[in-house]
Coordinates of C-alpha atoms and ligand atoms in Angstrom, one line a residue:
M11 CA -0.1 -0.1 0.1
D12 CA 1.5 3.6 -0.8
G13 CA 1.6 6.2 1.6
R14 CA -0.6 8.7 0.1
D15 CA -2.8 11.2 2.2
W16 CA -6.2 9.6 1.6
N17 CA -8.1 12.7 3.0
L18 CA -6.3 14.7 0.3
F19 CA -7.1 12.3 -2.2
L20 CA -10.8 12.0 -1.3
Q21 CA -11.4 15.9 -0.7
P22 CA -12.1 16.5 -4.6
Y23 CA -14.4 14.0 -4.4
E24 CA -16.4 15.3 -1.4
Q25 CA -16.5 18.7 -3.3
A26 CA -17.9 17.4 -6.0
V27 CA -20.5 15.0 -4.4
E28 CA -21.7 18.4 -2.2
E29 CA -21.6 20.8 -5.3
L30 CA -23.8 18.2 -7.5
K31 CA -26.1 17.4 -4.8
V32 CA -26.6 20.7 -4.4
K33 CA -27.4 21.5 -7.8
L34 CA -29.5 18.5 -8.4
K35 CA -31.6 19.6 -5.4
T36 CA -31.9 23.2 -7.0
L37 CA -33.1 21.4 -10.1
R38 CA -35.8 19.8 -8.3
V39 CA -37.0 23.0 -6.7
E40 CA -36.9 24.7 -9.9
L41 CA -39.0 22.0 -11.9
K42 CA -41.4 22.2 -8.9
M43 CA -42.0 25.7 -9.7
R44 CA -42.3 25.7 -13.2
E45 CA -44.4 22.6 -13.9
A46 CA -46.1 22.0 -10.4
Y47 CA -44.5 18.1 -10.6
A48 CA -40.9 17.6 -10.5
P49 CA -39.9 14.4 -12.1
I50 CA -37.0 14.3 -9.0
E51 CA -38.1 13.2 -5.9
F52 CA -35.2 13.4 -3.7
V53 CA -31.3 13.5 -4.0
T54 CA -28.4 11.6 -2.2
G55 CA -24.8 11.6 -2.6
R56 CA -21.8 9.9 -1.0
V57 CA -18.1 9.6 -1.5
K58 CA -16.4 5.6 -1.4
K59 CA -14.8 4.9 1.7
V60 CA -11.0 4.0 1.5
S61 CA -11.5 0.5 2.5
S62 CA -14.4 -0.1 -0.7
V63 CA -12.1 2.0 -3.1
L64 CA -9.1 -0.6 -2.0
E65 CA -11.3 -3.4 -2.6
K66 CA -12.8 -2.6 -5.8
A67 CA -9.5 -1.8 -7.3
K68 CA -8.2 -5.3 -6.4
R69 CA -11.3 -6.6 -7.9
L70 CA -11.0 -4.9 -11.0
N71 CA -7.2 -4.9 -11.2
V72 CA -6.7 -1.1 -11.0
P73 CA -3.1 0.0 -10.3
P74 CA -3.1 2.6 -7.0
D75 CA -1.8 5.0 -9.6
Q76 CA -4.5 4.7 -11.8
L77 CA -7.4 4.8 -9.3
E78 CA -8.7 8.2 -10.8
T79 CA -9.6 6.9 -14.2
G80 CA -10.1 3.1 -13.0
I81 CA -12.7 3.7 -10.5
E82 CA -15.5 5.7 -11.5
D83 CA -17.9 5.6 -8.8
I84 CA -15.4 7.2 -6.1
A85 CA -18.0 10.2 -6.2
G86 CA -21.5 8.8 -6.5
I87 CA -24.9 10.9 -6.9
R88 CA -28.4 8.9 -6.5
I89 CA -31.5 10.5 -8.0
M90 CA -35.0 8.9 -7.3
C91 CA -37.9 9.4 -9.5
Q92 CA -41.5 8.4 -8.7
F93 CA -42.0 7.1 -12.5
V94 CA -39.6 5.1 -15.3
D95 CA -40.8 8.1 -17.6
D96 CA -39.2 10.4 -15.1
I97 CA -35.5 8.6 -15.1
H98 CA -35.3 9.5 -18.8
R99 CA -36.6 13.0 -18.6
V100 CA -33.9 13.4 -15.9
A101 CA -30.9 11.7 -17.8
G102 CA -32.2 14.0 -20.9
L103 CA -31.6 17.0 -18.6
I104 CA -28.1 15.8 -17.3
R105 CA -27.3 15.3 -20.9
T106 CA -27.7 19.0 -21.9
R107 CA -25.8 20.5 -18.5
K108 CA -22.8 22.7 -19.3
D109 CA -21.3 22.1 -16.1
L110 CA -20.3 18.6 -16.4
S111 CA -19.3 16.3 -19.6
L112 CA -20.9 12.9 -19.9
V113 CA -18.2 10.1 -20.5
Y114 CA -20.7 7.4 -21.1
E115 CA -24.2 5.7 -19.7
K116 CA -25.3 2.4 -18.7
D117 CA -28.9 1.4 -19.2
Y118 CA -29.6 -1.2 -16.3
I119 CA -33.1 -0.6 -16.9
T120 CA -33.5 -2.1 -20.4
N121 CA -30.6 -4.6 -19.7
Y122 CA -31.2 -5.3 -16.3
K123 CA -28.3 -7.3 -14.4
D124 CA -28.3 -11.0 -13.2
S125 CA -29.1 -10.0 -9.7
G126 CA -32.2 -8.3 -10.9
Y127 CA -30.7 -4.8 -10.5
R128 CA -32.1 -2.1 -12.2
S129 CA -30.9 1.7 -12.7
Y130 CA -29.9 4.1 -15.2
H131 CA -26.2 5.0 -14.8
M132 CA -24.3 8.0 -16.2
I133 CA -20.7 8.6 -15.8
V134 CA -19.9 12.4 -16.0
E135 CA -16.5 14.0 -16.0
Y136 CA -16.8 17.0 -13.5
P137 CA -14.6 20.3 -12.9
V138 CA -13.8 21.3 -9.2
Q139 CA -11.8 24.1 -8.1
T140 CA -9.5 23.5 -5.8
A141 CA -6.4 25.6 -4.1
L142 CA -4.2 24.0 -6.8
G143 CA -6.8 24.7 -9.8
Q144 CA -9.1 22.8 -11.6
K145 CA -9.2 19.2 -11.0
N146 CA -11.6 16.9 -13.2
V147 CA -13.2 14.5 -11.0
L148 CA -15.2 11.3 -12.3
A149 CA -18.7 10.8 -10.8
E150 CA -21.4 8.0 -11.0
I151 CA -24.9 9.4 -11.4
Q152 CA -27.3 6.6 -10.5
I153 CA -30.9 7.2 -11.7
R154 CA -33.8 5.3 -10.3
T155 CA -37.6 4.8 -9.4
L156 CA -38.5 4.7 -5.8
A157 CA -39.4 1.0 -6.0
M158 CA -36.0 0.1 -7.8
N159 CA -34.3 2.0 -4.7
F160 CA -36.2 -0.1 -2.3
W161 CA -34.8 -3.4 -3.9
A162 CA -31.3 -2.4 -4.2
T163 CA -31.1 -1.1 -1.0
I164 CA -32.0 -4.1 0.7
E165 CA -30.1 -6.4 -1.6
H166 CA -27.1 -4.7 -1.2
S167 CA -27.3 -5.0 2.6
L168 CA -28.0 -8.9 2.4
N169 CA -24.9 -9.0 0.0
Y170 CA -23.0 -7.0 2.2
K171 CA -23.7 -9.5 5.0
Y172 CA -23.4 -12.5 3.0
K173 CA -20.6 -11.5 0.5
E174 CA -20.3 -13.9 -2.1
S175 CA -21.9 -16.5 -0.1
L176 CA -25.4 -15.6 -0.7
P177 CA -27.4 -18.9 -0.6
D178 CA -29.0 -19.9 -4.3
E179 CA -32.4 -19.9 -3.2
V180 CA -32.1 -16.3 -1.7
R181 CA -30.5 -15.2 -4.9
E182 CA -33.3 -16.7 -6.8
R183 CA -35.9 -15.0 -4.2
L184 CA -34.2 -11.6 -4.6
K185 CA -34.6 -12.0 -8.4
K186 CA -38.2 -12.7 -8.2
A187 CA -38.8 -9.7 -5.6
A188 CA -36.6 -7.5 -8.7
E189 CA -39.0 -8.5 -11.0
A190 CA -42.3 -7.8 -8.5
A191 CA -40.6 -4.1 -7.9
F192 CA -40.5 -3.5 -11.8
Q193 CA -44.2 -4.8 -12.2
L194 CA -45.2 -2.2 -9.4
D195 CA -43.4 0.4 -11.5
T196 CA -45.1 -0.7 -14.7
E197 CA -48.6 -0.8 -13.0
M198 CA -48.0 2.7 -11.5
S199 CA -46.8 4.2 -14.6
S200 CA -50.0 2.9 -16.6
I201 CA -52.3 4.4 -13.5
R202 CA -50.6 7.6 -13.7
H203 CA -51.4 7.7 -17.9
E204 CA -54.9 6.9 -17.0
I205 CA -55.0 9.6 -14.9
L206 CA -53.7 12.0 -17.3
D207 CA -56.0 11.1 -20.0
A208 CA -58.9 11.2 -17.7
Q209 CA -57.7 14.7 -16.9
V210 CA -57.4 15.8 -20.5
D211 CA -60.7 14.1 -21.2
F212 CA -62.2 16.3 -18.7
E213 CA -60.7 19.1 -19.7
E214 CA -61.9 18.8 -23.2
R215 CA -65.4 17.8 -21.9
S216 CA -65.7 21.0 -20.1
N217 CA -64.3 23.2 -22.9
V218 CA -66.8 21.4 -25.4
V219 CA -69.8 22.2 -23.1
S220 CA -68.9 25.9 -22.3
K221 CA -68.6 26.4 -26.2
V222 CA -71.9 24.5 -27.1
L223 CA -73.8 26.4 -24.3
G224 CA -72.4 29.8 -25.6
D225 CA -72.9 29.2 -29.3
I226 CA -76.7 28.2 -28.2
Q227 CA -77.0 31.7 -26.5
D228 CA -75.8 33.2 -29.8
L229 CA -78.4 31.6 -31.9
Y230 CA -80.8 33.1 -29.4
F231 CA -79.3 36.5 -30.5
Y232 CA -79.7 35.8 -34.0
H233 CA -83.5 35.3 -33.2
R234 CA -83.1 31.4 -34.1
I235 CA -85.2 30.6 -31.1
R236 CA -86.7 27.3 -32.6
E237 CA -83.2 26.1 -33.7
A238 CA -81.4 27.0 -30.7
A239 CA -84.3 25.0 -28.3
Q240 CA -83.5 21.9 -30.4
F241 CA -79.9 22.3 -30.1
Q242 CA -80.8 22.7 -26.2
L243 CA -82.6 19.5 -26.1
K244 CA -80.1 17.6 -28.0
F245 CA -77.3 19.0 -25.8
N246 CA -79.3 17.9 -22.7
E247 CA -79.6 14.4 -24.1
L248 CA -75.9 13.8 -24.8
W249 CA -74.7 15.5 -21.8
E250 CA -76.9 12.9 -19.8
K251 CA -75.1 10.1 -21.9
E252 CA -71.6 12.2 -21.2
D253 CA -71.4 11.4 -24.7
L254 CA -68.2 13.5 -26.0
F255 CA -67.9 12.5 -29.3
G256 CA -71.5 13.6 -30.1
L257 CA -71.1 16.8 -28.3
K258 CA -68.4 17.7 -30.5
Q259 CA -70.5 16.8 -33.4
L260 CA -73.4 19.0 -31.8
S261 CA -70.6 22.1 -31.7
S262 CA -69.8 21.9 -35.2
E263 CA -73.8 21.7 -36.1
I264 CA -74.1 24.8 -34.2
Q265 CA -71.3 26.6 -35.6
N266 CA -72.9 26.0 -38.9
A267 CA -76.3 27.2 -38.0
I268 CA -74.6 30.3 -36.6
H269 CA -72.8 31.0 -39.7
R270 CA -75.7 30.4 -41.8
A271 CA -77.9 33.0 -39.5
K272 CA -75.0 35.2 -39.9
K273 CA -75.2 35.2 -43.8
S274 CA -79.1 35.7 -43.8
G275 CA -78.7 38.5 -41.3
Q276 CA -76.3 40.4 -43.8
S277 CA -78.4 39.7 -47.0
Ligands
LIG23 P1 -35.1 17.1 3.8 O1 -35.9 18.2 3.7 O2 -34.5 17.0 5.2 O3 -35.8 15.6 3.4 P2 -27.8 16.1 3.1 O4 -26.3 16.2 3.4 O5 -28.6 15.9 4.3 O6 -28.6 16.9 2.1 P3 -27.3 13.5 2.8 O7 -25.8 13.7 3.2 O8 -26.8 12.5 1.1 O9 -27.9 14.6 2.4 O10 -28.2 12.4 3.5 P4 -29.1 11.1 3.2 O11 -29.6 10.9 4.5 O12 -28.7 10.3 2.4 O13 -30.7 12.0 2.6 C1 -30.5 12.8 1.5 C2 -31.9 13.5 1.5 O14 -32.6 12.5 1.1 C3 -32.3 14.3 3.0 O15 -33.1 15.4 2.1 C4 -33.4 12.9 3.2 O16 -34.8 13.4 3.9 C5 -33.5 12.2 1.8 N1 -34.4 10.9 1.6 C6 -33.6 10.0 2.5 N2 -34.4 8.6 1.9 C7 -35.5 9.1 1.7 C8 -36.7 8.5 1.4 O17 -36.9 7.2 1.4 N3 -37.6 9.4 0.9 C9 -37.6 10.7 0.6 N4 -38.8 11.3 0.1 N5 -36.3 11.3 1.1 C10 -35.5 10.5 1.3 P5 -32.4 16.6 2.7 O18 -32.2 17.1 1.2 O19 -31.8 16.5 3.9 O20 -33.9 17.3 2.8
LIG24 P1 -21.7 1.2 -3.4 O1 -21.2 2.5 -3.4 O2 -21.4 0.1 -2.4 O3 -23.3 1.2 -4.2 P2 -18.8 -3.6 -11.1 O4 -20.2 -4.2 -11.6 O5 -19.0 -3.4 -9.5 O6 -17.9 -4.7 -11.4 P3 -19.1 -1.1 -12.1 O7 -18.6 -1.0 -13.7 O8 -17.9 0.2 -11.3 O9 -18.2 -2.3 -11.8 O10 -20.4 -1.3 -11.8 P4 -21.8 -1.1 -12.3 O11 -22.4 -2.0 -12.0 O12 -21.8 -0.5 -13.5 O13 -22.3 -0.2 -11.0 C1 -21.6 -0.1 -9.9 C2 -22.6 0.3 -8.9 O14 -24.1 0.2 -9.1 C3 -22.2 -0.5 -7.4 O15 -21.6 0.2 -6.9 C4 -23.8 -0.4 -7.2 O16 -24.3 0.9 -6.3 C5 -24.7 -0.4 -8.0 N1 -25.1 -2.2 -8.4 C6 -24.7 -2.6 -9.6 N2 -25.3 -3.6 -9.4 C7 -25.7 -4.0 -8.4 C8 -26.4 -5.0 -7.7 O17 -26.9 -6.2 -8.3 N3 -27.1 -4.9 -6.7 C9 -27.1 -3.5 -5.9 N4 -27.8 -3.6 -4.9 N5 -26.6 -2.5 -6.3 C10 -25.8 -2.7 -7.7 P5 -20.7 -0.5 -5.7 O18 -19.3 -0.6 -6.0 O19 -21.3 -1.7 -5.4 O20 -20.8 0.5 -4.6

């Protein structure tokens, strides 16, 4: 083991993690203000412990003088999202940032690991300003849903306890649990889409109702009393049946009637 000062070695990584956490938490606040919904639920970060850095270097055969390039997750940031769609949105936002540069990405959601692990990883290079000038450090940003995080947190702690000797039966059950967590994500996404669709339908229906009722008033204004009364009856019937398609058709029929009324008023 070399006699390096580990605190000094890890310092730029500490700085990178602190800065990235502040920036990503700020992004969450800003998105919440702009869109009322933030694709980021919460952000955490950590610097790898010296013992874990050494263990990983040994496992990956990284020489002691190449730790900075050979180990990409000494600085680690985790971004938790509610929905799988949010992960792609957040990854897109990170790609366009000017304060870091993307090195490469690993999509462990499409290509999930044998263990069942799912997450989206982005390896980035982040410049920190030190007393000796700028230093670029590598950082790993893991983006995952709350369900993926729940699974990974528990699986990680079990693996830590059992190391390599995790019983096969437990390994299999963990894989099944990962599948169940992913199904939960899929179900939540589909419920969300249905809610969004329902919101759009509701919006559309209330717009068409306002338009039809306003246009019927206009027909009275043009003294088309009989026609207006017939349209009102038709509207009542369609509104009762919640027939959005029929209401849209009625709206264009009324538009034509108004058009005719205007024309005959002019001649
Ligand atoms: P708030 O308003 O207190 O929630 P830190 O230095 O404390 O900002 P650090 O060291 O990474 O961040 O701490 P930690 O314990 O890893 O948690 C970071 C943030 O994530 C904290 O919020 C936690 O409250 C939040 N967090 C952790 N687990 C969960 C969780 O399961 N659900 C939710 N919603 N939040 C969680 P803050 O930023 O300190 O703010
Ligand atoms: P930590 O800080 O304890 O989480 P490797 O796959 O480790 O040989 P690489 O290329 O760095 O080498 O790995 P990878 O898989 O791209 O990303 C490494 C990190 O992803 C891990 O960090 C974990 O945080 C997470 N990860 C990857 N696979 C699993 C898994 O099966 N279960 C869980 N719970 N997490 C996983 P570390 O090094 O474990 O560090």
